[in-house]
Amino acid sequence: MSSRNVLELQQSVHASQAGCAVAGSWKLATGQAVSLHTRAPGVLEIARGRVWLTLAGSLNHLPGAAADHVLQAGERLAVAPGQHVVMEAWNPSGGAADAVAFRWQSNSPSPSAPTASAIAHDWECAVVQPLRDLVHALAQGGRALGAAVVDVAGAGGQCAAGLARFVGHRIAHQRQRATSCVQS
C-alpha cells in the first residue's frame, strides 16, 4: 500500500512538502478536535475513549449530506473516498472526556509489484521524514535545555552575589560594632 492513499492529518512541514501521509494511529487530546480528509476508502477505528464525529460528503448518493455518529472503543466506521470526518473526544455526562486513540486503515488495493519510485517514496515518508522530524525535535529540545542551563547558571550567580553581599554586610557590621566597643 502506498502511503499516499491514506489520509491527510496534521503533518510536519517537511512531510507535507514531500507529499507524505502520516502513519495510521493517532491520539486526540481532551478538548481538541481533528479534521480528516480521506483520499481512499478505509475504516476509522476507535481504540480508546469515546468520540462524537460528523461524517460529511457523499452519503448514500446524497452529495454534501452529513451525519453525526458516536463511537466508543472497539467500534469502527467505514469511510468512503472524499468524505470529511470531524471528531472530538466526547463524554455525555458532562465531565471531562477521556483522551482518545484512533486508527485509520486504508482499503485501497495495493499494487502487485511496487515500482522503485513508489518504494523510494514510501521509504522517504516512512523512515527518512520521521527521522528528520526527530532530529529537528531533538535540536529544539537541546536549544531549550541550553537556555534553561544558562538561566539556572545566571540565577545561581545572582544568588551567590546576593549571599556574598549579605555576608559582607554582616562582617562589616560586626567589625564596626567591635570597633565601637573598643573605643568605649
mmCIF file with all atom_site columns, C-alpha atoms in Angstrom:
data_model
loop_
_atom_site.group_PDB
_atom_site.id
_atom_site.type_symbol
_atom_site.label_atom_id
_atom_site.label_alt_id
_atom_site.label_comp_id
_atom_site.label_asym_id
_atom_site.label_entity_id
_atom_site.label_seq_id
_atom_site.pdbx_PDB_ins_code
_atom_site.Cartn_x
_atom_site.Cartn_y
_atom_site.Cartn_z
_atom_site.occupancy
_atom_site.B_iso_or_equiv
_atom_site.pdbx_formal_charge
_atom_site.auth_seq_id
_atom_site.auth_comp_id
_atom_site.auth_asym_id
_atom_site.auth_atom_id
_atom_site.pdbx_PDB_model_num
ATOM 1   C CA . MET A 1 1   ? 0.000   0.000  0.000  1.00 0.00 ? 1   MET A CA 1
ATOM 2   C CA . SER A 1 2   ? 1.345   3.395  -0.906 1.00 0.00 ? 2   SER A CA 1
ATOM 3   C CA . SER A 1 3   ? 1.295   5.894  1.944  1.00 0.00 ? 3   SER A CA 1
ATOM 4   C CA . ARG A 1 4   ? -0.200  8.478  -0.447 1.00 0.00 ? 4   ARG A CA 1
ATOM 5   C CA . ASN A 1 5   ? -3.538  6.621  -0.222 1.00 0.00 ? 5   ASN A CA 1
ATOM 6   C CA . VAL A 1 6   ? -4.024  7.168  3.491  1.00 0.00 ? 6   VAL A CA 1
ATOM 7   C CA . LEU A 1 7   ? -5.459  10.411 4.830  1.00 0.00 ? 7   LEU A CA 1
ATOM 8   C CA . GLU A 1 8   ? -4.324  13.902 5.475  1.00 0.00 ? 8   GLU A CA 1
ATOM 9   C CA . LEU A 1 9   ? -3.824  14.861 9.102  1.00 0.00 ? 9   LEU A CA 1
ATOM 10  C CA . GLN A 1 10  ? -1.609  17.343 10.868 1.00 0.00 ? 10  GLN A CA 1
ATOM 11  C CA . GLN A 1 11  ? 1.798   16.684 9.392  1.00 0.00 ? 11  GLN A CA 1
ATOM 12  C CA . SER A 1 12  ? 5.227   18.188 9.754  1.00 0.00 ? 12  SER A CA 1
ATOM 13  C CA . VAL A 1 13  ? 6.025   20.942 7.287  1.00 0.00 ? 13  VAL A CA 1
ATOM 14  C CA . HIS A 1 14  ? 8.660   18.768 5.613  1.00 0.00 ? 14  HIS A CA 1
ATOM 15  C CA . ALA A 1 15  ? 6.323   15.777 5.315  1.00 0.00 ? 15  ALA A CA 1
ATOM 16  C CA . SER A 1 16  ? 3.564   17.817 3.709  1.00 0.00 ? 16  SER A CA 1
ATOM 17  C CA . GLN A 1 17  ? 6.046   19.326 1.256  1.00 0.00 ? 17  GLN A CA 1
ATOM 18  C CA . ALA A 1 18  ? 7.258   15.839 0.331  1.00 0.00 ? 18  ALA A CA 1
ATOM 19  C CA . GLY A 1 19  ? 3.680   14.620 -0.195 1.00 0.00 ? 19  GLY A CA 1
ATOM 20  C CA . CYS A 1 20  ? 3.896   12.101 2.642  1.00 0.00 ? 20  CYS A CA 1
ATOM 21  C CA . ALA A 1 21  ? 0.888   10.952 4.603  1.00 0.00 ? 21  ALA A CA 1
ATOM 22  C CA . VAL A 1 22  ? 1.150   10.353 8.323  1.00 0.00 ? 22  VAL A CA 1
ATOM 23  C CA . ALA A 1 23  ? 1.172   6.939  9.952  1.00 0.00 ? 23  ALA A CA 1
ATOM 24  C CA . GLY A 1 24  ? -2.033  5.060  10.749 1.00 0.00 ? 24  GLY A CA 1
ATOM 25  C CA . SER A 1 25  ? -2.559  5.634  14.512 1.00 0.00 ? 25  SER A CA 1
ATOM 26  C CA . TRP A 1 26  ? -3.077  8.849  16.475 1.00 0.00 ? 26  TRP A CA 1
ATOM 27  C CA . LYS A 1 27  ? -4.131  10.252 19.823 1.00 0.00 ? 27  LYS A CA 1
ATOM 28  C CA . LEU A 1 28  ? -6.675  13.014 20.264 1.00 0.00 ? 28  LEU A CA 1
ATOM 29  C CA . ALA A 1 29  ? -6.319  15.030 23.464 1.00 0.00 ? 29  ALA A CA 1
ATOM 30  C CA . THR A 1 30  ? -9.300  16.114 25.513 1.00 0.00 ? 30  THR A CA 1
ATOM 31  C CA . GLY A 1 31  ? -10.767 19.372 24.260 1.00 0.00 ? 31  GLY A CA 1
ATOM 32  C CA . GLN A 1 32  ? -9.281  19.041 20.776 1.00 0.00 ? 32  GLN A CA 1
ATOM 33  C CA . ALA A 1 33  ? -10.972 18.222 17.501 1.00 0.00 ? 33  ALA A CA 1
ATOM 34  C CA . VAL A 1 34  ? -9.438  16.715 14.390 1.00 0.00 ? 34  VAL A CA 1
ATOM 35  C CA . SER A 1 35  ? -10.467 17.002 10.771 1.00 0.00 ? 35  SER A CA 1
ATOM 36  C CA . LEU A 1 36  ? -9.739  14.083 8.425  1.00 0.00 ? 36  LEU A CA 1
ATOM 37  C CA . HIS A 1 37  ? -9.982  14.257 4.633  1.00 0.00 ? 37  HIS A CA 1
ATOM 38  C CA . THR A 1 38  ? -9.863  10.787 3.119  1.00 0.00 ? 38  THR A CA 1
ATOM 39  C CA . ARG A 1 39  ? -8.303  10.022 -0.252 1.00 0.00 ? 39  ARG A CA 1
ATOM 40  C CA . ALA A 1 40  ? -9.139  6.331  -0.313 1.00 0.00 ? 40  ALA A CA 1
ATOM 41  C CA . PRO A 1 41  ? -11.828 4.117  1.197  1.00 0.00 ? 41  PRO A CA 1
ATOM 42  C CA . GLY A 1 42  ? -10.986 2.958  4.669  1.00 0.00 ? 42  GLY A CA 1
ATOM 43  C CA . VAL A 1 43  ? -12.076 2.186  8.200  1.00 0.00 ? 43  VAL A CA 1
ATOM 44  C CA . LEU A 1 44  ? -11.808 4.502  11.200 1.00 0.00 ? 44  LEU A CA 1
ATOM 45  C CA . GLU A 1 45  ? -11.477 2.523  14.442 1.00 0.00 ? 45  GLU A CA 1
ATOM 46  C CA . ILE A 1 46  ? -11.654 3.952  17.948 1.00 0.00 ? 46  ILE A CA 1
ATOM 47  C CA . ALA A 1 47  ? -9.024  2.218  20.082 1.00 0.00 ? 47  ALA A CA 1
ATOM 48  C CA . ARG A 1 48  ? -9.648  4.125  23.344 1.00 0.00 ? 48  ARG A CA 1
ATOM 49  C CA . GLY A 1 49  ? -12.218 6.612  24.604 1.00 0.00 ? 49  GLY A CA 1
ATOM 50  C CA . ARG A 1 50  ? -15.430 7.855  23.001 1.00 0.00 ? 50  ARG A CA 1
ATOM 51  C CA . VAL A 1 51  ? -15.840 10.328 20.131 1.00 0.00 ? 51  VAL A CA 1
ATOM 52  C CA . TRP A 1 52  ? -18.572 12.380 18.594 1.00 0.00 ? 52  TRP A CA 1
ATOM 53  C CA . LEU A 1 53  ? -17.927 12.700 14.903 1.00 0.00 ? 53  LEU A CA 1
ATOM 54  C CA . THR A 1 54  ? -19.567 14.279 11.914 1.00 0.00 ? 54  THR A CA 1
ATOM 55  C CA . LEU A 1 55  ? -19.146 12.483 8.612  1.00 0.00 ? 55  LEU A CA 1
ATOM 56  C CA . ALA A 1 56  ? -19.742 14.770 5.638  1.00 0.00 ? 56  ALA A CA 1
ATOM 57  C CA . GLY A 1 57  ? -19.509 14.226 1.927  1.00 0.00 ? 57  GLY A CA 1
ATOM 58  C CA . SER A 1 58  ? -21.227 11.801 -0.384 1.00 0.00 ? 58  SER A CA 1
ATOM 59  C CA . LEU A 1 59  ? -23.506 9.654  1.806  1.00 0.00 ? 59  LEU A CA 1
ATOM 60  C CA . ASN A 1 60  ? -25.862 7.210  0.132  1.00 0.00 ? 60  ASN A CA 1
ATOM 61  C CA . HIS A 1 61  ? -25.807 9.188  -3.111 1.00 0.00 ? 61  HIS A CA 1
ATOM 62  C CA . LEU A 1 62  ? -26.564 12.469 -1.299 1.00 0.00 ? 62  LEU A CA 1
ATOM 63  C CA . PRO A 1 63  ? -23.645 14.826 -2.054 1.00 0.00 ? 63  PRO A CA 1
ATOM 64  C CA . GLY A 1 64  ? -22.930 17.225 0.780  1.00 0.00 ? 64  GLY A CA 1
ATOM 65  C CA . ALA A 1 65  ? -25.011 15.247 3.285  1.00 0.00 ? 65  ALA A CA 1
ATOM 66  C CA . ALA A 1 66  ? -23.701 14.956 6.840  1.00 0.00 ? 66  ALA A CA 1
ATOM 67  C CA . ALA A 1 67  ? -24.390 12.523 9.653  1.00 0.00 ? 67  ALA A CA 1
ATOM 68  C CA . ASP A 1 68  ? -23.353 12.538 13.319 1.00 0.00 ? 68  ASP A CA 1
ATOM 69  C CA . HIS A 1 69  ? -22.066 9.384  14.998 1.00 0.00 ? 69  HIS A CA 1
ATOM 70  C CA . VAL A 1 70  ? -20.915 8.476  18.500 1.00 0.00 ? 70  VAL A CA 1
ATOM 71  C CA . LEU A 1 71  ? -18.261 5.759  18.561 1.00 0.00 ? 71  LEU A CA 1
ATOM 72  C CA . GLN A 1 72  ? -16.543 4.187  21.543 1.00 0.00 ? 72  GLN A CA 1
ATOM 73  C CA . ALA A 1 73  ? -13.546 1.918  21.974 1.00 0.00 ? 73  ALA A CA 1
ATOM 74  C CA . GLY A 1 74  ? -13.702 -1.072 19.637 1.00 0.00 ? 74  GLY A CA 1
ATOM 75  C CA . GLU A 1 75  ? -16.240 0.425  17.217 1.00 0.00 ? 75  GLU A CA 1
ATOM 76  C CA . ARG A 1 76  ? -15.480 1.087  13.550 1.00 0.00 ? 76  ARG A CA 1
ATOM 77  C CA . LEU A 1 77  ? -16.855 3.313  10.819 1.00 0.00 ? 77  LEU A CA 1
ATOM 78  C CA . ALA A 1 78  ? -16.375 2.778  7.079  1.00 0.00 ? 78  ALA A CA 1
ATOM 79  C CA . VAL A 1 79  ? -15.414 5.986  5.285  1.00 0.00 ? 79  VAL A CA 1
ATOM 80  C CA . ALA A 1 80  ? -15.629 6.478  1.519  1.00 0.00 ? 80  ALA A CA 1
ATOM 81  C CA . PRO A 1 81  ? -13.045 8.395  -0.531 1.00 0.00 ? 81  PRO A CA 1
ATOM 82  C CA . GLY A 1 82  ? -13.553 12.141 -0.403 1.00 0.00 ? 82  GLY A CA 1
ATOM 83  C CA . GLN A 1 83  ? -15.591 12.102 2.793  1.00 0.00 ? 83  GLN A CA 1
ATOM 84  C CA . HIS A 1 84  ? -14.697 14.529 5.552  1.00 0.00 ? 84  HIS A CA 1
ATOM 85  C CA . VAL A 1 85  ? -14.631 13.435 9.200  1.00 0.00 ? 85  VAL A CA 1
ATOM 86  C CA . VAL A 1 86  ? -14.544 15.888 12.102 1.00 0.00 ? 86  VAL A CA 1
ATOM 87  C CA . MET A 1 87  ? -14.283 14.300 15.542 1.00 0.00 ? 87  MET A CA 1
ATOM 88  C CA . GLU A 1 88  ? -13.639 15.183 19.148 1.00 0.00 ? 88  GLU A CA 1
ATOM 89  C CA . ALA A 1 89  ? -13.500 13.365 22.469 1.00 0.00 ? 89  ALA A CA 1
ATOM 90  C CA . TRP A 1 90  ? -16.981 13.166 23.980 1.00 0.00 ? 90  TRP A CA 1
ATOM 91  C CA . ASN A 1 91  ? -18.450 12.487 27.410 1.00 0.00 ? 91  ASN A CA 1
ATOM 92  C CA . PRO A 1 92  ? -22.260 12.635 27.600 1.00 0.00 ? 92  PRO A CA 1
ATOM 93  C CA . SER A 1 93  ? -22.293 13.047 31.390 1.00 0.00 ? 93  SER A CA 1
ATOM 94  C CA . GLY A 1 94  ? -20.757 16.495 31.057 1.00 0.00 ? 94  GLY A CA 1
ATOM 95  C CA . GLY A 1 95  ? -17.499 15.642 32.820 1.00 0.00 ? 95  GLY A CA 1
ATOM 96  C CA . ALA A 1 96  ? -14.108 15.839 31.198 1.00 0.00 ? 96  ALA A CA 1
ATOM 97  C CA . ALA A 1 97  ? -13.843 13.459 28.252 1.00 0.00 ? 97  ALA A CA 1
ATOM 98  C CA . ASP A 1 98  ? -11.019 10.921 28.221 1.00 0.00 ? 98  ASP A CA 1
ATOM 99  C CA . ALA A 1 99  ? -8.249  11.215 25.659 1.00 0.00 ? 99  ALA A CA 1
ATOM 100 C CA . VAL A 1 100 ? -8.963  9.244  22.502 1.00 0.00 ? 100 VAL A CA 1
ATOM 101 C CA . ALA A 1 101 ? -6.789  6.926  20.437 1.00 0.00 ? 101 ALA A CA 1
ATOM 102 C CA . PHE A 1 102 ? -7.884  6.021  16.921 1.00 0.00 ? 102 PHE A CA 1
ATOM 103 C CA . ARG A 1 103 ? -6.623  4.178  13.838 1.00 0.00 ? 103 ARG A CA 1
ATOM 104 C CA . TRP A 1 104 ? -7.146  4.585  10.129 1.00 0.00 ? 104 TRP A CA 1
ATOM 105 C CA . GLN A 1 105 ? -6.801  1.603  7.826  1.00 0.00 ? 105 GLN A CA 1
ATOM 106 C CA . SER A 1 106 ? -6.998  2.206  4.099  1.00 0.00 ? 106 SER A CA 1
ATOM 107 C CA . ASN A 1 107 ? -8.886  -0.315 1.994  1.00 0.00 ? 107 ASN A CA 1
ATOM 108 C CA . SER A 1 108 ? -7.230  0.765  -1.240 1.00 0.00 ? 108 SER A CA 1
ATOM 109 C CA . PRO A 1 109 ? -5.803  -2.077 -3.275 1.00 0.00 ? 109 PRO A CA 1
ATOM 110 C CA . SER A 1 110 ? -2.035  -2.333 -3.068 1.00 0.00 ? 110 SER A CA 1
ATOM 111 C CA . PRO A 1 111 ? -0.129  -2.693 -6.317 1.00 0.00 ? 111 PRO A CA 1
ATOM 112 C CA . SER A 1 112 ? 1.090   -6.228 -7.036 1.00 0.00 ? 112 SER A CA 1
ATOM 113 C CA . ALA A 1 113 ? 4.600   -5.093 -7.962 1.00 0.00 ? 113 ALA A CA 1
ATOM 114 C CA . PRO A 1 114 ? 5.566   -1.748 -6.461 1.00 0.00 ? 114 PRO A CA 1
ATOM 115 C CA . THR A 1 115 ? 7.811   0.399  -8.625 1.00 0.00 ? 115 THR A CA 1
ATOM 116 C CA . ALA A 1 116 ? 11.195  1.623  -7.494 1.00 0.00 ? 116 ALA A CA 1
ATOM 117 C CA . SER A 1 117 ? 9.890   5.178  -7.236 1.00 0.00 ? 117 SER A CA 1
ATOM 118 C CA . ALA A 1 118 ? 6.957   4.019  -5.052 1.00 0.00 ? 118 ALA A CA 1
ATOM 119 C CA . ILE A 1 119 ? 9.360   2.132  -2.792 1.00 0.00 ? 119 ILE A CA 1
ATOM 120 C CA . ALA A 1 120 ? 11.643  5.182  -2.595 1.00 0.00 ? 120 ALA A CA 1
ATOM 121 C CA . HIS A 1 121 ? 8.680   7.425  -1.829 1.00 0.00 ? 121 HIS A CA 1
ATOM 122 C CA . ASP A 1 122 ? 7.435   5.040  0.882  1.00 0.00 ? 122 ASP A CA 1
ATOM 123 C CA . TRP A 1 123 ? 10.976  4.915  2.359  1.00 0.00 ? 123 TRP A CA 1
ATOM 124 C CA . GLU A 1 124 ? 11.125  8.723  2.332  1.00 0.00 ? 124 GLU A CA 1
ATOM 125 C CA . CYS A 1 125 ? 7.721   9.049  4.031  1.00 0.00 ? 125 CYS A CA 1
ATOM 126 C CA . ALA A 1 126 ? 8.019   6.160  6.491  1.00 0.00 ? 126 ALA A CA 1
ATOM 127 C CA . VAL A 1 127 ? 11.670  6.376  7.567  1.00 0.00 ? 127 VAL A CA 1
ATOM 128 C CA . VAL A 1 128 ? 13.588  9.410  6.356  1.00 0.00 ? 128 VAL A CA 1
ATOM 129 C CA . GLN A 1 129 ? 10.990  12.073 7.120  1.00 0.00 ? 129 GLN A CA 1
ATOM 130 C CA . PRO A 1 130 ? 10.221  10.839 10.666 1.00 0.00 ? 130 PRO A CA 1
ATOM 131 C CA . LEU A 1 131 ? 13.980  10.804 11.327 1.00 0.00 ? 131 LEU A CA 1
ATOM 132 C CA . ARG A 1 132 ? 14.256  14.400 10.087 1.00 0.00 ? 132 ARG A CA 1
ATOM 133 C CA . ASP A 1 133 ? 11.363  15.361 12.352 1.00 0.00 ? 133 ASP A CA 1
ATOM 134 C CA . LEU A 1 134 ? 13.030  13.585 15.294 1.00 0.00 ? 134 LEU A CA 1
ATOM 135 C CA . VAL A 1 135 ? 16.367  15.338 14.685 1.00 0.00 ? 135 VAL A CA 1
ATOM 136 C CA . HIS A 1 136 ? 14.553  18.668 14.439 1.00 0.00 ? 136 HIS A CA 1
ATOM 137 C CA . ALA A 1 137 ? 12.674  17.998 17.703 1.00 0.00 ? 137 ALA A CA 1
ATOM 138 C CA . LEU A 1 138 ? 15.874  16.907 19.477 1.00 0.00 ? 138 LEU A CA 1
ATOM 139 C CA . ALA A 1 139 ? 17.642  20.063 18.267 1.00 0.00 ? 139 ALA A CA 1
ATOM 140 C CA . GLN A 1 140 ? 14.809  22.202 19.614 1.00 0.00 ? 140 GLN A CA 1
ATOM 141 C CA . GLY A 1 141 ? 14.960  20.293 22.905 1.00 0.00 ? 141 GLY A CA 1
ATOM 142 C CA . GLY A 1 142 ? 18.730  20.806 23.072 1.00 0.00 ? 142 GLY A CA 1
ATOM 143 C CA . ARG A 1 143 ? 18.343  24.542 22.487 1.00 0.00 ? 143 ARG A CA 1
ATOM 144 C CA . ALA A 1 144 ? 15.672  24.733 25.184 1.00 0.00 ? 144 ALA A CA 1
ATOM 145 C CA . LEU A 1 145 ? 17.865  22.768 27.609 1.00 0.00 ? 145 LEU A CA 1
ATOM 146 C CA . GLY A 1 146 ? 20.835  25.026 26.855 1.00 0.00 ? 146 GLY A CA 1
ATOM 147 C CA . ALA A 1 147 ? 18.722  28.123 27.501 1.00 0.00 ? 147 ALA A CA 1
ATOM 148 C CA . ALA A 1 148 ? 17.481  26.603 30.779 1.00 0.00 ? 148 ALA A CA 1
ATOM 149 C CA . VAL A 1 149 ? 21.059  25.838 31.897 1.00 0.00 ? 149 VAL A CA 1
ATOM 150 C CA . VAL A 1 150 ? 22.100  29.428 31.109 1.00 0.00 ? 150 VAL A CA 1
ATOM 151 C CA . ASP A 1 151 ? 19.100  30.742 33.063 1.00 0.00 ? 151 ASP A CA 1
ATOM 152 C CA . VAL A 1 152 ? 19.856  28.491 36.050 1.00 0.00 ? 152 VAL A CA 1
ATOM 153 C CA . ALA A 1 153 ? 23.529  29.476 35.987 1.00 0.00 ? 153 ALA A CA 1
ATOM 154 C CA . GLY A 1 154 ? 22.551  33.148 35.859 1.00 0.00 ? 154 GLY A CA 1
ATOM 155 C CA . ALA A 1 155 ? 20.142  32.715 38.762 1.00 0.00 ? 155 ALA A CA 1
ATOM 156 C CA . GLY A 1 156 ? 22.807  30.813 40.702 1.00 0.00 ? 156 GLY A CA 1
ATOM 157 C CA . GLY A 1 157 ? 25.297  33.603 40.054 1.00 0.00 ? 157 GLY A CA 1
ATOM 158 C CA . GLN A 1 158 ? 22.814  36.211 41.236 1.00 0.00 ? 158 GLN A CA 1
ATOM 159 C CA . CYS A 1 159 ? 22.090  34.149 44.344 1.00 0.00 ? 159 CYS A CA 1
ATOM 160 C CA . ALA A 1 160 ? 25.832  33.792 45.091 1.00 0.00 ? 160 ALA A CA 1
ATOM 161 C CA . ALA A 1 161 ? 26.351  37.544 44.593 1.00 0.00 ? 161 ALA A CA 1
ATOM 162 C CA . GLY A 1 162 ? 23.449  38.325 46.921 1.00 0.00 ? 162 GLY A CA 1
ATOM 163 C CA . LEU A 1 163 ? 24.777  35.924 49.529 1.00 0.00 ? 163 LEU A CA 1
ATOM 164 C CA . ALA A 1 164 ? 28.260  37.467 49.269 1.00 0.00 ? 164 ALA A CA 1
ATOM 165 C CA . ARG A 1 165 ? 26.777  40.966 49.736 1.00 0.00 ? 165 ARG A CA 1
ATOM 166 C CA . PHE A 1 166 ? 24.836  39.750 52.777 1.00 0.00 ? 166 PHE A CA 1
ATOM 167 C CA . VAL A 1 167 ? 27.904  38.123 54.339 1.00 0.00 ? 167 VAL A CA 1
ATOM 168 C CA . GLY A 1 168 ? 29.985  41.228 53.528 1.00 0.00 ? 168 GLY A CA 1
ATOM 169 C CA . HIS A 1 169 ? 27.450  43.493 55.225 1.00 0.00 ? 169 HIS A CA 1
ATOM 170 C CA . ARG A 1 170 ? 27.322  41.197 58.298 1.00 0.00 ? 170 ARG A CA 1
ATOM 171 C CA . ILE A 1 171 ? 31.096  41.142 58.617 1.00 0.00 ? 171 ILE A CA 1
ATOM 172 C CA . ALA A 1 172 ? 31.324  44.905 58.158 1.00 0.00 ? 172 ALA A CA 1
ATOM 173 C CA . HIS A 1 173 ? 28.583  45.420 60.745 1.00 0.00 ? 173 HIS A CA 1
ATOM 174 C CA . GLN A 1 174 ? 30.344  43.140 63.257 1.00 0.00 ? 174 GLN A CA 1
ATOM 175 C CA . ARG A 1 175 ? 33.685  44.928 62.703 1.00 0.00 ? 175 ARG A CA 1
ATOM 176 C CA . GLN A 1 176 ? 32.004  48.265 63.147 1.00 0.00 ? 176 GLN A CA 1
ATOM 177 C CA . ARG A 1 177 ? 30.405  47.050 66.381 1.00 0.00 ? 177 ARG A CA 1
ATOM 178 C CA . ALA A 1 178 ? 33.690  45.618 67.634 1.00 0.00 ? 178 ALA A CA 1
ATOM 179 C CA . THR A 1 179 ? 35.465  48.913 66.858 1.00 0.00 ? 179 THR A CA 1
ATOM 180 C CA . SER A 1 180 ? 32.803  50.956 68.677 1.00 0.00 ? 180 SER A CA 1
ATOM 181 C CA . CYS A 1 181 ? 33.030  48.669 71.760 1.00 0.00 ? 181 CYS A CA 1
ATOM 182 C CA . VAL A 1 182 ? 36.831  49.024 71.893 1.00 0.00 ? 182 VAL A CA 1
ATOM 183 C CA . GLN A 1 183 ? 36.615  52.817 71.745 1.00 0.00 ? 183 GLN A CA 1
ATOM 184 C CA . SER A 1 184 ? 34.139  52.975 74.623 1.00 0.00 ? 184 SER A CA 1
#
